[in-house]
């Protein structure tokens, strides 16, 4: 039987933690792993955690581990168990979509449903890791610009860790997210404009005493989000799917899943990586799709991003752009845009067929799948995993009308 109620003290971090160093993939520069870092200031690029990936961490050892994301703790940056700040994140279900499989003639269609995570989204994975590592390095105050879910998660994990959270969110963010943050004791500022405007205001208010954990400007949210890749592999008995579709904003999840697949290959857990990675965005702010069409490796700022009901996808200038594009190109993947109208129709179709009420971001992925299936980019015999990254219930006000 799976146990889901595990406290941090039930999590065992083996002495052979494999974390080796923190590196900028652009210049190769190595950063002292015992100090606090944000990103490579020379190149404006994210820092990536590296591990001594050897057979000493075997997949067989997982059978004694807790059923949450901490079961993969050997390949995490946390060195002391006492620093783990956990609310039970991870090991979400990989659901079989049997009704849609028949209607769309797909041999295997699966949904990794992240809505049951603490605070209702997969952001819990990244924030749990980032707050734990920040605690290990002595941080006491953190700040973040957010489209909603990252703010809720930061507020919760900071409450648990006894830290202070400063949260900046666009005015258009559904109210539940603000309530969430405030009730957990965070300081919330509402900002005119989009997430980039929230980030700019935050920067102007920070005198240097707040640790900025914006997407990929902090190295370890990626390490939390990569656990989705480990779980997908484990839940598919170590045979990766042909296609993964991911609702992409800053791209941490996409990069993280791709990173996990490579780590598992180096660990000898999987033989090959056949998976094509697909980024799905809203058509009112689709900088990744624009760069993909031009075959570019970087992503210029998207001007005048339109509001969308899929708040998490509205990121005009993903900081980890090179990593996002690399994951798509290396995997022979693609990038596709969908409209709010299509998202609403997709939500309703999915709910009626499978009894699952997706978040708008999850429904965007469903629409992306349908388009790629219609063009036969996804073939009948292939196995497909889609991510539903959050719970719909905080977005209710986006869906009235
Ligand atoms: C933040 C968010 C996204 C985008 O995630 P990235 O990994 O930053 O691309 C997608 N869906 C939801 C529900 C989110 O909260
Ligand atoms: Zn660098």
mmCIF file of C-alpha atoms and ligand atoms in Angstrom:
data_model
loop_
_atom_site.group_PDB
_atom_site.id
_atom_site.type_symbol
_atom_site.label_atom_id
_atom_site.label_comp_id
_atom_site.label_asym_id
_atom_site.label_seq_id
_atom_site.Cartn_x
_atom_site.Cartn_y
_atom_site.Cartn_z
ATOM 1 C CA UNK A 1 0.000 0.000 0.000
ATOM 2 C CA UNK A 2 1.104 3.512 -0.741
ATOM 3 C CA UNK A 3 1.424 5.891 2.138
ATOM 4 C CA UNK A 4 0.852 9.523 1.411
ATOM 5 C CA UNK A 5 1.075 11.068 4.848
ATOM 6 C CA UNK A 6 4.743 11.454 5.466
ATOM 7 C CA UNK A 7 6.333 14.068 7.604
ATOM 8 C CA UNK A 8 9.832 15.297 6.865
ATOM 9 C CA UNK A 9 11.149 13.155 9.684
ATOM 10 C CA UNK A 10 9.895 10.108 7.814
ATOM 11 C CA UNK A 11 12.037 11.091 4.861
ATOM 12 C CA UNK A 12 15.420 9.581 4.903
ATOM 13 C CA UNK A 13 18.245 11.256 3.048
ATOM 14 C CA UNK A 14 21.039 8.791 2.616
ATOM 15 C CA UNK A 15 24.544 9.942 3.409
ATOM 16 C CA UNK A 16 25.463 9.357 -0.219
ATOM 17 C CA UNK A 17 23.780 12.473 -1.520
ATOM 18 C CA UNK A 18 25.065 12.816 -5.098
ATOM 19 C CA UNK A 19 24.940 16.615 -5.434
ATOM 20 C CA UNK A 20 28.285 17.695 -6.861
ATOM 21 C CA UNK A 21 28.174 21.253 -8.132
ATOM 22 C CA UNK A 22 26.309 24.242 -9.446
ATOM 23 C CA UNK A 23 27.244 25.227 -12.955
ATOM 24 C CA UNK A 24 26.397 27.683 -15.727
ATOM 25 C CA UNK A 25 26.029 25.607 -18.898
ATOM 26 C CA UNK A 26 26.822 28.670 -20.987
ATOM 27 C CA UNK A 27 30.308 29.546 -19.697
ATOM 28 C CA UNK A 28 30.945 26.374 -17.709
ATOM 29 C CA UNK A 29 31.573 28.486 -14.605
ATOM 30 C CA UNK A 30 31.294 26.548 -11.345
ATOM 31 C CA UNK A 31 29.761 28.206 -8.288
ATOM 32 C CA UNK A 32 30.445 27.298 -4.663
ATOM 33 C CA UNK A 33 27.607 25.001 -3.709
ATOM 34 C CA UNK A 34 27.796 26.023 -0.065
ATOM 35 C CA UNK A 35 26.891 29.638 -0.821
ATOM 36 C CA UNK A 36 23.688 31.323 -1.900
ATOM 37 C CA UNK A 37 23.472 31.933 -5.660
ATOM 38 C CA UNK A 38 20.910 33.287 -8.041
ATOM 39 C CA UNK A 39 22.077 32.949 -11.671
ATOM 40 C CA UNK A 40 25.286 33.439 -13.692
ATOM 41 C CA UNK A 41 25.770 37.181 -13.550
ATOM 42 C CA UNK A 42 28.275 37.100 -16.393
ATOM 43 C CA UNK A 43 25.890 35.551 -18.931
ATOM 44 C CA UNK A 44 22.460 36.153 -17.406
ATOM 45 C CA UNK A 45 21.859 32.400 -17.542
ATOM 46 C CA UNK A 46 20.471 29.930 -14.985
ATOM 47 C CA UNK A 47 22.744 27.835 -12.790
ATOM 48 C CA UNK A 48 22.185 24.109 -13.084
ATOM 49 C CA UNK A 49 22.664 21.554 -10.277
ATOM 50 C CA UNK A 50 24.913 18.629 -11.258
ATOM 51 C CA UNK A 51 25.288 15.228 -9.640
ATOM 52 C CA UNK A 52 27.727 12.303 -9.508
ATOM 53 C CA UNK A 53 25.358 10.024 -11.360
ATOM 54 C CA UNK A 54 26.472 6.486 -10.698
ATOM 55 C CA UNK A 55 24.941 3.085 -10.184
ATOM 56 C CA UNK A 56 25.204 3.613 -6.417
ATOM 57 C CA UNK A 57 21.679 5.044 -6.586
ATOM 58 C CA UNK A 58 19.646 2.131 -7.890
ATOM 59 C CA UNK A 59 16.004 2.183 -8.860
ATOM 60 C CA UNK A 60 15.529 -0.923 -6.717
ATOM 61 C CA UNK A 61 16.304 1.192 -3.636
ATOM 62 C CA UNK A 62 13.131 3.177 -4.329
ATOM 63 C CA UNK A 63 10.900 0.451 -2.989
ATOM 64 C CA UNK A 64 11.658 1.499 0.570
ATOM 65 C CA UNK A 65 11.092 5.186 -0.074
ATOM 66 C CA UNK A 66 8.149 7.448 0.759
ATOM 67 C CA UNK A 67 5.564 8.020 -1.977
ATOM 68 C CA UNK A 68 6.242 11.698 -2.447
ATOM 69 C CA UNK A 69 8.898 13.552 -4.412
ATOM 70 C CA UNK A 70 11.524 13.025 -1.683
ATOM 71 C CA UNK A 71 11.904 9.395 -2.776
ATOM 72 C CA UNK A 72 14.493 10.667 -5.259
ATOM 73 C CA UNK A 73 16.438 12.665 -2.663
ATOM 74 C CA UNK A 74 19.852 11.333 -3.729
ATOM 75 C CA UNK A 75 19.588 13.536 -6.814
ATOM 76 C CA UNK A 76 18.511 16.616 -4.878
ATOM 77 C CA UNK A 77 20.700 19.491 -3.649
ATOM 78 C CA UNK A 78 19.586 19.199 -0.003
ATOM 79 C CA UNK A 79 22.383 17.835 2.163
ATOM 80 C CA UNK A 80 20.773 17.641 5.610
ATOM 81 C CA UNK A 81 17.457 15.973 6.213
ATOM 82 C CA UNK A 82 16.531 18.456 8.947
ATOM 83 C CA UNK A 83 16.329 21.221 6.340
ATOM 84 C CA UNK A 84 13.564 19.608 4.329
ATOM 85 C CA UNK A 85 10.389 21.678 4.264
ATOM 86 C CA UNK A 86 7.701 19.313 3.052
ATOM 87 C CA UNK A 87 3.924 19.332 2.860
ATOM 88 C CA UNK A 88 3.727 15.950 1.107
ATOM 89 C CA UNK A 89 4.296 17.109 -2.495
ATOM 90 C CA UNK A 90 4.614 14.768 -5.436
ATOM 91 C CA UNK A 91 3.836 11.222 -6.485
ATOM 92 C CA UNK A 92 0.663 12.395 -8.159
ATOM 93 C CA UNK A 93 -1.400 9.924 -10.209
ATOM 94 C CA UNK A 94 -0.753 9.121 -13.851
ATOM 95 C CA UNK A 95 -4.302 8.577 -15.050
ATOM 96 C CA UNK A 96 -5.357 6.496 -18.011
ATOM 97 C CA UNK A 97 -7.761 8.412 -20.295
ATOM 98 C CA UNK A 98 -9.575 5.402 -21.648
ATOM 99 C CA UNK A 99 -12.591 7.220 -23.097
ATOM 100 C CA UNK A 100 -10.533 9.768 -24.992
ATOM 101 C CA UNK A 101 -8.177 7.016 -26.176
ATOM 102 C CA UNK A 102 -11.078 5.422 -28.031
ATOM 103 C CA UNK A 103 -12.528 8.644 -29.398
ATOM 104 C CA UNK A 104 -9.183 9.903 -30.686
ATOM 105 C CA UNK A 105 -7.745 6.564 -31.759
ATOM 106 C CA UNK A 106 -4.731 6.794 -29.499
ATOM 107 C CA UNK A 107 -3.115 3.645 -28.195
ATOM 108 C CA UNK A 108 -2.028 5.267 -24.920
ATOM 109 C CA UNK A 109 -3.167 8.627 -23.557
ATOM 110 C CA UNK A 110 -2.251 9.509 -19.977
ATOM 111 C CA UNK A 111 -2.681 12.491 -17.682
ATOM 112 C CA UNK A 112 -0.177 13.326 -14.969
ATOM 113 C CA UNK A 113 -2.592 15.090 -12.656
ATOM 114 C CA UNK A 114 -0.759 17.618 -10.492
ATOM 115 C CA UNK A 115 -3.895 19.185 -9.032
ATOM 116 C CA UNK A 116 -3.680 17.190 -5.790
ATOM 117 C CA UNK A 117 -0.365 18.708 -4.735
ATOM 118 C CA UNK A 118 -0.202 20.924 -1.608
ATOM 119 C CA UNK A 119 -1.692 24.359 -2.460
ATOM 120 C CA UNK A 120 -3.223 22.832 -5.605
ATOM 121 C CA UNK A 121 -0.439 22.857 -8.160
ATOM 122 C CA UNK A 122 2.893 21.426 -9.250
ATOM 123 C CA UNK A 123 4.517 24.675 -8.094
ATOM 124 C CA UNK A 124 4.650 22.935 -4.695
ATOM 125 C CA UNK A 125 7.429 20.677 -5.971
ATOM 126 C CA UNK A 126 9.755 23.484 -6.996
ATOM 127 C CA UNK A 127 8.987 25.714 -4.059
ATOM 128 C CA UNK A 128 9.408 22.898 -1.521
ATOM 129 C CA UNK A 129 12.890 22.285 -2.927
ATOM 130 C CA UNK A 130 13.827 25.973 -3.150
ATOM 131 C CA UNK A 131 12.619 26.792 0.370
ATOM 132 C CA UNK A 132 14.405 23.727 1.782
ATOM 133 C CA UNK A 133 17.699 24.700 0.141
ATOM 134 C CA UNK A 134 17.265 28.340 1.160
ATOM 135 C CA UNK A 135 16.748 27.174 4.755
ATOM 136 C CA UNK A 136 19.906 25.084 4.484
ATOM 137 C CA UNK A 137 21.824 28.177 3.360
ATOM 138 C CA UNK A 138 20.397 30.429 6.084
ATOM 139 C CA UNK A 139 17.878 32.525 4.119
ATOM 140 C CA UNK A 140 14.965 33.978 6.114
ATOM 141 C CA UNK A 141 13.095 36.224 3.637
ATOM 142 C CA UNK A 142 12.107 35.410 0.084
ATOM 143 C CA UNK A 143 10.305 37.210 -2.743
ATOM 144 C CA UNK A 144 8.594 36.150 -5.951
ATOM 145 C CA UNK A 145 6.595 37.536 -8.879
ATOM 146 C CA UNK A 146 3.727 35.161 -9.639
ATOM 147 C CA UNK A 147 0.745 34.431 -11.857
ATOM 148 C CA UNK A 148 -0.838 32.800 -8.784
ATOM 149 C CA UNK A 149 0.248 29.252 -8.055
ATOM 150 C CA UNK A 150 3.897 29.953 -7.259
ATOM 151 C CA UNK A 151 2.752 32.634 -4.799
ATOM 152 C CA UNK A 152 0.352 30.261 -3.024
ATOM 153 C CA UNK A 153 3.099 27.678 -2.757
ATOM 154 C CA UNK A 154 5.739 30.110 -1.516
ATOM 155 C CA UNK A 155 3.359 31.471 1.127
ATOM 156 C CA UNK A 156 2.642 27.943 2.384
ATOM 157 C CA UNK A 157 6.222 26.672 2.475
ATOM 158 C CA UNK A 158 7.478 29.886 4.067
ATOM 159 C CA UNK A 159 4.770 29.555 6.733
ATOM 160 C CA UNK A 160 5.928 26.007 7.435
ATOM 161 C CA UNK A 161 9.594 27.048 7.498
ATOM 162 C CA UNK A 162 9.005 30.155 9.626
ATOM 163 C CA UNK A 163 10.233 32.456 6.858
ATOM 164 C CA UNK A 164 8.788 35.665 5.427
ATOM 165 C CA UNK A 165 7.367 35.722 1.884
ATOM 166 C CA UNK A 166 6.932 38.841 -0.281
ATOM 167 C CA UNK A 167 4.627 38.152 -3.194
ATOM 168 C CA UNK A 168 3.956 40.333 -6.261
ATOM 169 C CA UNK A 169 1.041 39.389 -8.508
ATOM 170 C CA UNK A 170 -0.727 40.989 -11.492
ATOM 171 C CA UNK A 171 -4.095 42.582 -10.644
ATOM 172 C CA UNK A 172 -5.778 40.134 -13.032
ATOM 173 C CA UNK A 173 -4.770 37.154 -10.872
ATOM 174 C CA UNK A 174 -7.859 35.288 -9.568
ATOM 175 C CA UNK A 175 -8.692 36.425 -6.009
ATOM 176 C CA UNK A 176 -8.289 33.034 -4.360
ATOM 177 C CA UNK A 177 -4.541 33.194 -4.949
ATOM 178 C CA UNK A 178 -4.298 36.470 -3.064
ATOM 179 C CA UNK A 179 -6.441 35.128 -0.236
ATOM 180 C CA UNK A 180 -4.281 32.018 -0.053
ATOM 181 C CA UNK A 181 -1.111 34.036 0.289
ATOM 182 C CA UNK A 182 -2.538 36.440 2.858
ATOM 183 C CA UNK A 183 -4.037 33.758 5.044
ATOM 184 C CA UNK A 184 -0.630 32.070 5.212
ATOM 185 C CA UNK A 185 0.908 35.295 6.424
ATOM 186 C CA UNK A 186 2.677 36.475 3.259
ATOM 187 C CA UNK A 187 3.011 40.123 2.227
ATOM 188 C CA UNK A 188 1.084 40.542 -1.026
ATOM 189 C CA UNK A 189 1.403 43.390 -3.545
ATOM 190 C CA UNK A 190 -0.983 43.606 -6.516
ATOM 191 C CA UNK A 191 0.583 45.024 -9.650
ATOM 192 C CA UNK A 192 -0.845 46.721 -12.759
ATOM 193 C CA UNK A 193 0.251 44.712 -15.792
ATOM 194 C CA UNK A 194 1.662 41.240 -16.308
ATOM 195 C CA UNK A 195 4.174 39.046 -14.447
ATOM 196 C CA UNK A 196 7.125 40.916 -15.973
ATOM 197 C CA UNK A 197 5.727 44.167 -14.521
ATOM 198 C CA UNK A 198 5.335 42.434 -11.149
ATOM 199 C CA UNK A 199 8.973 41.326 -11.341
ATOM 200 C CA UNK A 200 10.106 44.881 -12.144
ATOM 201 C CA UNK A 201 8.196 46.374 -9.201
ATOM 202 C CA UNK A 202 9.532 43.674 -6.883
ATOM 203 C CA UNK A 203 13.075 44.440 -7.940
ATOM 204 C CA UNK A 204 12.590 48.123 -7.155
ATOM 205 C CA UNK A 205 11.255 47.307 -3.651
ATOM 206 C CA UNK A 206 13.973 44.810 -2.732
ATOM 207 C CA UNK A 207 16.868 46.407 -0.860
ATOM 208 C CA UNK A 208 18.801 43.156 -1.113
ATOM 209 C CA UNK A 209 17.474 41.514 2.031
ATOM 210 C CA UNK A 210 14.935 39.366 0.169
ATOM 211 C CA UNK A 211 16.138 36.276 -1.674
ATOM 212 C CA UNK A 212 14.595 36.360 -5.161
ATOM 213 C CA UNK A 213 13.273 32.960 -6.208
ATOM 214 C CA UNK A 214 11.883 33.957 -9.618
ATOM 215 C CA UNK A 215 11.706 31.104 -12.130
ATOM 216 C CA UNK A 216 15.253 29.931 -12.963
ATOM 217 C CA UNK A 217 16.865 32.954 -11.319
ATOM 218 C CA UNK A 218 17.119 30.551 -8.387
ATOM 219 C CA UNK A 219 18.646 27.142 -9.235
ATOM 220 C CA UNK A 220 16.560 24.701 -7.216
ATOM 221 C CA UNK A 221 12.911 25.089 -8.198
ATOM 222 C CA UNK A 222 14.060 23.228 -11.316
ATOM 223 C CA UNK A 223 15.265 20.344 -9.132
ATOM 224 C CA UNK A 224 11.812 20.059 -7.574
ATOM 225 C CA UNK A 225 10.000 20.205 -10.882
ATOM 226 C CA UNK A 226 12.243 17.587 -12.472
ATOM 227 C CA UNK A 227 10.649 15.014 -10.158
ATOM 228 C CA UNK A 228 7.665 14.953 -12.543
ATOM 229 C CA UNK A 229 10.044 13.348 -15.057
ATOM 230 C CA UNK A 230 11.254 10.760 -12.523
ATOM 231 C CA UNK A 231 7.694 9.906 -11.570
ATOM 232 C CA UNK A 232 6.494 9.573 -15.171
ATOM 233 C CA UNK A 233 9.319 7.102 -15.825
ATOM 234 C CA UNK A 234 8.708 5.122 -12.651
ATOM 235 C CA UNK A 235 4.936 5.031 -13.184
ATOM 236 C CA UNK A 236 5.491 3.738 -16.740
ATOM 237 C CA UNK A 237 7.837 1.050 -15.444
ATOM 238 C CA UNK A 238 10.939 2.807 -16.810
ATOM 239 C CA UNK A 239 9.751 3.064 -20.386
ATOM 240 C CA UNK A 240 9.393 6.702 -21.409
ATOM 241 C CA UNK A 241 6.403 7.897 -23.466
ATOM 242 C CA UNK A 242 6.712 8.982 -27.117
ATOM 243 C CA UNK A 243 5.326 12.446 -26.432
ATOM 244 C CA UNK A 244 5.042 14.738 -23.388
ATOM 245 C CA UNK A 245 2.841 17.833 -23.682
ATOM 246 C CA UNK A 246 3.500 20.597 -21.198
ATOM 247 C CA UNK A 247 1.729 23.951 -20.584
ATOM 248 C CA UNK A 248 4.674 26.308 -20.733
ATOM 249 C CA UNK A 249 5.163 29.673 -19.087
ATOM 250 C CA UNK A 250 8.727 30.108 -17.844
ATOM 251 C CA UNK A 251 9.469 26.547 -18.911
ATOM 252 C CA UNK A 252 10.888 25.129 -15.673
ATOM 253 C CA UNK A 253 8.768 21.991 -15.843
ATOM 254 C CA UNK A 254 9.674 21.283 -19.459
ATOM 255 C CA UNK A 255 13.384 21.728 -18.800
ATOM 256 C CA UNK A 256 13.093 19.756 -15.568
ATOM 257 C CA UNK A 257 11.402 16.738 -17.149
ATOM 258 C CA UNK A 258 14.018 16.712 -19.921
ATOM 259 C CA UNK A 259 16.808 16.969 -17.309
ATOM 260 C CA UNK A 260 15.307 14.087 -15.307
ATOM 261 C CA UNK A 261 15.220 11.847 -18.375
ATOM 262 C CA UNK A 262 18.952 12.435 -18.939
ATOM 263 C CA UNK A 263 19.835 11.904 -15.295
ATOM 264 C CA UNK A 264 17.971 8.591 -15.294
ATOM 265 C CA UNK A 265 19.816 7.530 -18.450
ATOM 266 C CA UNK A 266 23.130 8.330 -16.731
ATOM 267 C CA UNK A 267 21.991 6.382 -13.657
ATOM 268 C CA UNK A 268 21.289 3.393 -15.899
ATOM 269 C CA UNK A 269 17.562 3.434 -15.042
ATOM 270 C CA UNK A 270 16.332 3.778 -18.631
ATOM 271 C CA UNK A 271 17.792 2.600 -21.930
ATOM 272 C CA UNK A 272 16.714 5.345 -24.285
ATOM 273 C CA UNK A 273 14.955 8.700 -24.455
ATOM 274 C CA UNK A 274 12.470 8.511 -27.331
ATOM 275 C CA UNK A 275 10.288 11.331 -25.973
ATOM 276 C CA UNK A 276 9.386 14.419 -28.051
ATOM 277 C CA UNK A 277 8.731 17.413 -25.798
ATOM 278 C CA UNK A 278 5.877 19.751 -26.716
ATOM 279 C CA UNK A 279 5.448 23.273 -25.320
ATOM 280 C CA UNK A 280 1.860 24.550 -25.365
ATOM 281 C CA UNK A 281 1.153 28.281 -24.882
ATOM 282 C CA UNK A 282 -1.779 30.671 -25.237
ATOM 283 C CA UNK A 283 -1.936 32.499 -28.579
ATOM 284 C CA UNK A 284 -2.012 35.919 -26.871
ATOM 285 C CA UNK A 285 1.491 35.383 -25.437
ATOM 286 C CA UNK A 286 3.420 32.710 -27.303
ATOM 287 C CA UNK A 287 7.083 33.760 -27.384
ATOM 288 C CA UNK A 288 8.253 30.127 -27.421
ATOM 289 C CA UNK A 289 6.159 29.323 -30.488
ATOM 290 C CA UNK A 290 7.517 32.436 -32.254
ATOM 291 C CA UNK A 291 11.122 31.446 -31.590
ATOM 292 C CA UNK A 292 10.448 27.832 -32.559
ATOM 293 C CA UNK A 293 9.006 28.902 -35.924
ATOM 294 C CA UNK A 294 12.160 30.882 -36.657
ATOM 295 C CA UNK A 295 14.465 28.138 -35.395
ATOM 296 C CA UNK A 296 15.986 30.487 -32.822
ATOM 297 C CA UNK A 297 17.772 29.493 -29.604
ATOM 298 C CA UNK A 298 16.811 32.542 -27.580
ATOM 299 C CA UNK A 299 13.429 34.163 -26.955
ATOM 300 C CA UNK A 300 12.994 37.924 -27.414
ATOM 301 C CA UNK A 301 10.520 39.714 -25.156
ATOM 302 C CA UNK A 302 6.918 39.314 -26.326
ATOM 303 C CA UNK A 303 5.333 42.768 -26.540
ATOM 304 C CA UNK A 304 1.803 43.421 -25.256
ATOM 305 C CA UNK A 305 0.905 39.968 -23.996
ATOM 306 C CA UNK A 306 -2.898 39.555 -24.031
ATOM 307 C CA UNK A 307 -4.748 38.527 -20.854
ATOM 308 C CA UNK A 308 -5.733 34.842 -20.785
ATOM 309 C CA UNK A 309 -7.756 32.531 -18.558
ATOM 310 C CA UNK A 310 -4.613 30.341 -18.364
ATOM 311 C CA UNK A 311 -2.709 32.773 -16.122
ATOM 312 C CA UNK A 312 0.330 30.502 -15.679
ATOM 313 C CA UNK A 313 1.167 30.630 -19.395
ATOM 314 C CA UNK A 314 1.490 34.397 -19.674
ATOM 315 C CA UNK A 315 5.253 34.878 -19.424
ATOM 316 C CA UNK A 316 6.522 37.384 -22.012
ATOM 317 C CA UNK A 317 10.236 36.694 -21.587
ATOM 318 C CA UNK A 318 11.216 33.283 -20.148
ATOM 319 C CA UNK A 319 14.555 33.701 -18.355
ATOM 320 C CA UNK A 320 15.625 30.132 -19.154
ATOM 321 C CA UNK A 321 14.942 30.619 -22.863
ATOM 322 C CA UNK A 322 17.998 28.754 -24.179
ATOM 323 C CA UNK A 323 17.242 25.744 -22.028
ATOM 324 C CA UNK A 324 13.585 25.726 -23.062
ATOM 325 C CA UNK A 325 14.425 25.857 -26.775
ATOM 326 C CA UNK A 326 17.179 23.256 -26.382
ATOM 327 C CA UNK A 327 14.782 20.778 -24.746
ATOM 328 C CA UNK A 328 12.364 21.179 -27.649
ATOM 329 C CA UNK A 329 14.985 20.927 -30.418
ATOM 330 C CA UNK A 330 17.024 18.101 -28.872
ATOM 331 C CA UNK A 331 13.915 16.007 -28.419
ATOM 332 C CA UNK A 332 12.575 16.679 -31.938
ATOM 333 C CA UNK A 333 9.606 18.240 -30.225
ATOM 334 C CA UNK A 334 7.443 21.153 -31.217
ATOM 335 C CA UNK A 335 5.606 24.199 -29.859
ATOM 336 C CA UNK A 336 1.979 25.054 -30.413
ATOM 337 C CA UNK A 337 -0.407 27.894 -29.491
ATOM 338 C CA UNK A 338 -4.074 27.648 -28.511
ATOM 339 C CA UNK A 339 -6.770 30.278 -27.910
ATOM 340 C CA UNK A 340 -8.886 30.953 -24.810
ATOM 341 C CA UNK A 341 -11.999 29.875 -26.748
ATOM 342 C CA UNK A 342 -10.378 26.563 -27.581
ATOM 343 C CA UNK A 343 -9.312 26.146 -23.952
ATOM 344 C CA UNK A 344 -12.910 26.613 -22.748
ATOM 345 C CA UNK A 345 -14.265 24.123 -25.284
ATOM 346 C CA UNK A 346 -11.466 21.700 -24.422
ATOM 347 C CA UNK A 347 -12.222 21.975 -20.692
ATOM 348 C CA UNK A 348 -15.801 21.040 -21.230
ATOM 349 C CA UNK A 349 -15.111 18.187 -23.639
ATOM 350 C CA UNK A 350 -12.497 16.718 -21.283
ATOM 351 C CA UNK A 351 -14.763 16.988 -18.252
ATOM 352 C CA UNK A 352 -17.647 15.256 -20.028
ATOM 353 C CA UNK A 353 -15.442 12.484 -21.395
ATOM 354 C CA UNK A 354 -13.230 11.750 -18.416
ATOM 355 C CA UNK A 355 -14.876 13.297 -15.363
ATOM 356 C CA UNK A 356 -11.858 15.511 -14.797
ATOM 357 C CA UNK A 357 -12.165 19.295 -14.543
ATOM 358 C CA UNK A 358 -8.794 20.549 -15.768
ATOM 359 C CA UNK A 359 -7.113 23.829 -14.959
ATOM 360 C CA UNK A 360 -7.074 26.197 -17.961
ATOM 361 C CA UNK A 361 -3.373 25.366 -18.418
ATOM 362 C CA UNK A 362 -4.165 21.634 -18.436
ATOM 363 C CA UNK A 363 -6.970 22.210 -20.933
ATOM 364 C CA UNK A 364 -4.524 24.143 -23.148
ATOM 365 C CA UNK A 365 -2.427 21.006 -23.325
ATOM 366 C CA UNK A 366 -5.471 18.951 -24.266
ATOM 367 C CA UNK A 367 -6.204 21.340 -27.162
ATOM 368 C CA UNK A 368 -2.540 21.154 -28.207
ATOM 369 C CA UNK A 369 -2.805 17.362 -28.261
ATOM 370 C CA UNK A 370 -5.912 17.464 -30.442
ATOM 371 C CA UNK A 371 -4.221 19.705 -32.999
ATOM 372 C CA UNK A 372 -1.112 17.543 -33.173
ATOM 373 C CA UNK A 373 -3.203 14.388 -33.428
ATOM 374 C CA UNK A 374 -5.290 15.927 -36.240
ATOM 375 C CA UNK A 375 -2.154 16.772 -38.217
ATOM 376 C CA UNK A 376 -0.787 13.283 -37.474
ATOM 377 C CA UNK A 377 2.308 14.739 -35.788
ATOM 378 C CA UNK A 378 1.161 12.411 -32.982
ATOM 379 C CA UNK A 379 0.460 8.966 -34.425
ATOM 380 C CA UNK A 380 -2.085 6.381 -33.426
ATOM 381 C CA UNK A 381 0.392 3.865 -32.006
ATOM 382 C CA UNK A 382 2.213 6.402 -29.819
ATOM 383 C CA UNK A 383 2.026 6.845 -26.059
ATOM 384 C CA UNK A 384 1.279 10.357 -24.860
ATOM 385 C CA UNK A 385 1.568 11.977 -21.422
ATOM 386 C CA UNK A 386 -0.145 15.314 -20.772
ATOM 387 C CA UNK A 387 0.373 17.444 -17.683
ATOM 388 C CA UNK A 388 -2.491 19.006 -15.756
ATOM 389 C CA UNK A 389 -0.353 21.380 -13.727
ATOM 390 C CA UNK A 390 -2.908 22.741 -11.289
ATOM 391 C CA UNK A 391 -6.331 22.605 -9.723
ATOM 392 C CA UNK A 392 -9.096 24.459 -11.577
ATOM 393 C CA UNK A 393 -10.890 25.546 -8.430
ATOM 394 C CA UNK A 394 -8.814 28.635 -7.770
ATOM 395 C CA UNK A 395 -9.596 29.840 -11.290
ATOM 396 C CA UNK A 396 -13.374 29.675 -10.984
ATOM 397 C CA UNK A 397 -13.855 33.403 -11.640
ATOM 398 C CA UNK A 398 -12.029 33.029 -14.992
ATOM 399 C CA UNK A 399 -14.655 30.572 -16.103
ATOM 400 C CA UNK A 400 -17.912 32.405 -15.234
ATOM 401 C CA UNK A 401 -19.228 34.105 -18.414
HETATM 402 C C1 LIG B 1 3.392 28.251 -13.412
HETATM 403 C C2 LIG B 1 2.386 27.415 -14.127
HETATM 404 C C3 LIG B 1 2.652 26.904 -15.416
HETATM 405 C C4 LIG B 1 3.927 27.208 -16.164
HETATM 406 O O1 LIG B 1 4.999 26.550 -15.573
HETATM 407 P P1 LIG B 1 6.505 26.684 -16.018
HETATM 408 O O2 LIG B 1 7.140 25.433 -15.568
HETATM 409 O O3 LIG B 1 7.066 27.892 -15.372
HETATM 410 O O4 LIG B 1 6.503 26.817 -17.523
HETATM 411 C C5 LIG B 1 1.708 26.062 -15.977
HETATM 412 N N1 LIG B 1 0.558 25.759 -15.343
HETATM 413 C C6 LIG B 1 0.263 26.238 -14.122
HETATM 414 C C7 LIG B 1 -1.036 25.858 -13.484
HETATM 415 C C8 LIG B 1 1.162 27.077 -13.473
HETATM 416 O O5 LIG B 1 0.882 27.547 -12.247
HETATM 417 ZN ZN1 LIG B 2 27.876 31.712 -17.233
#
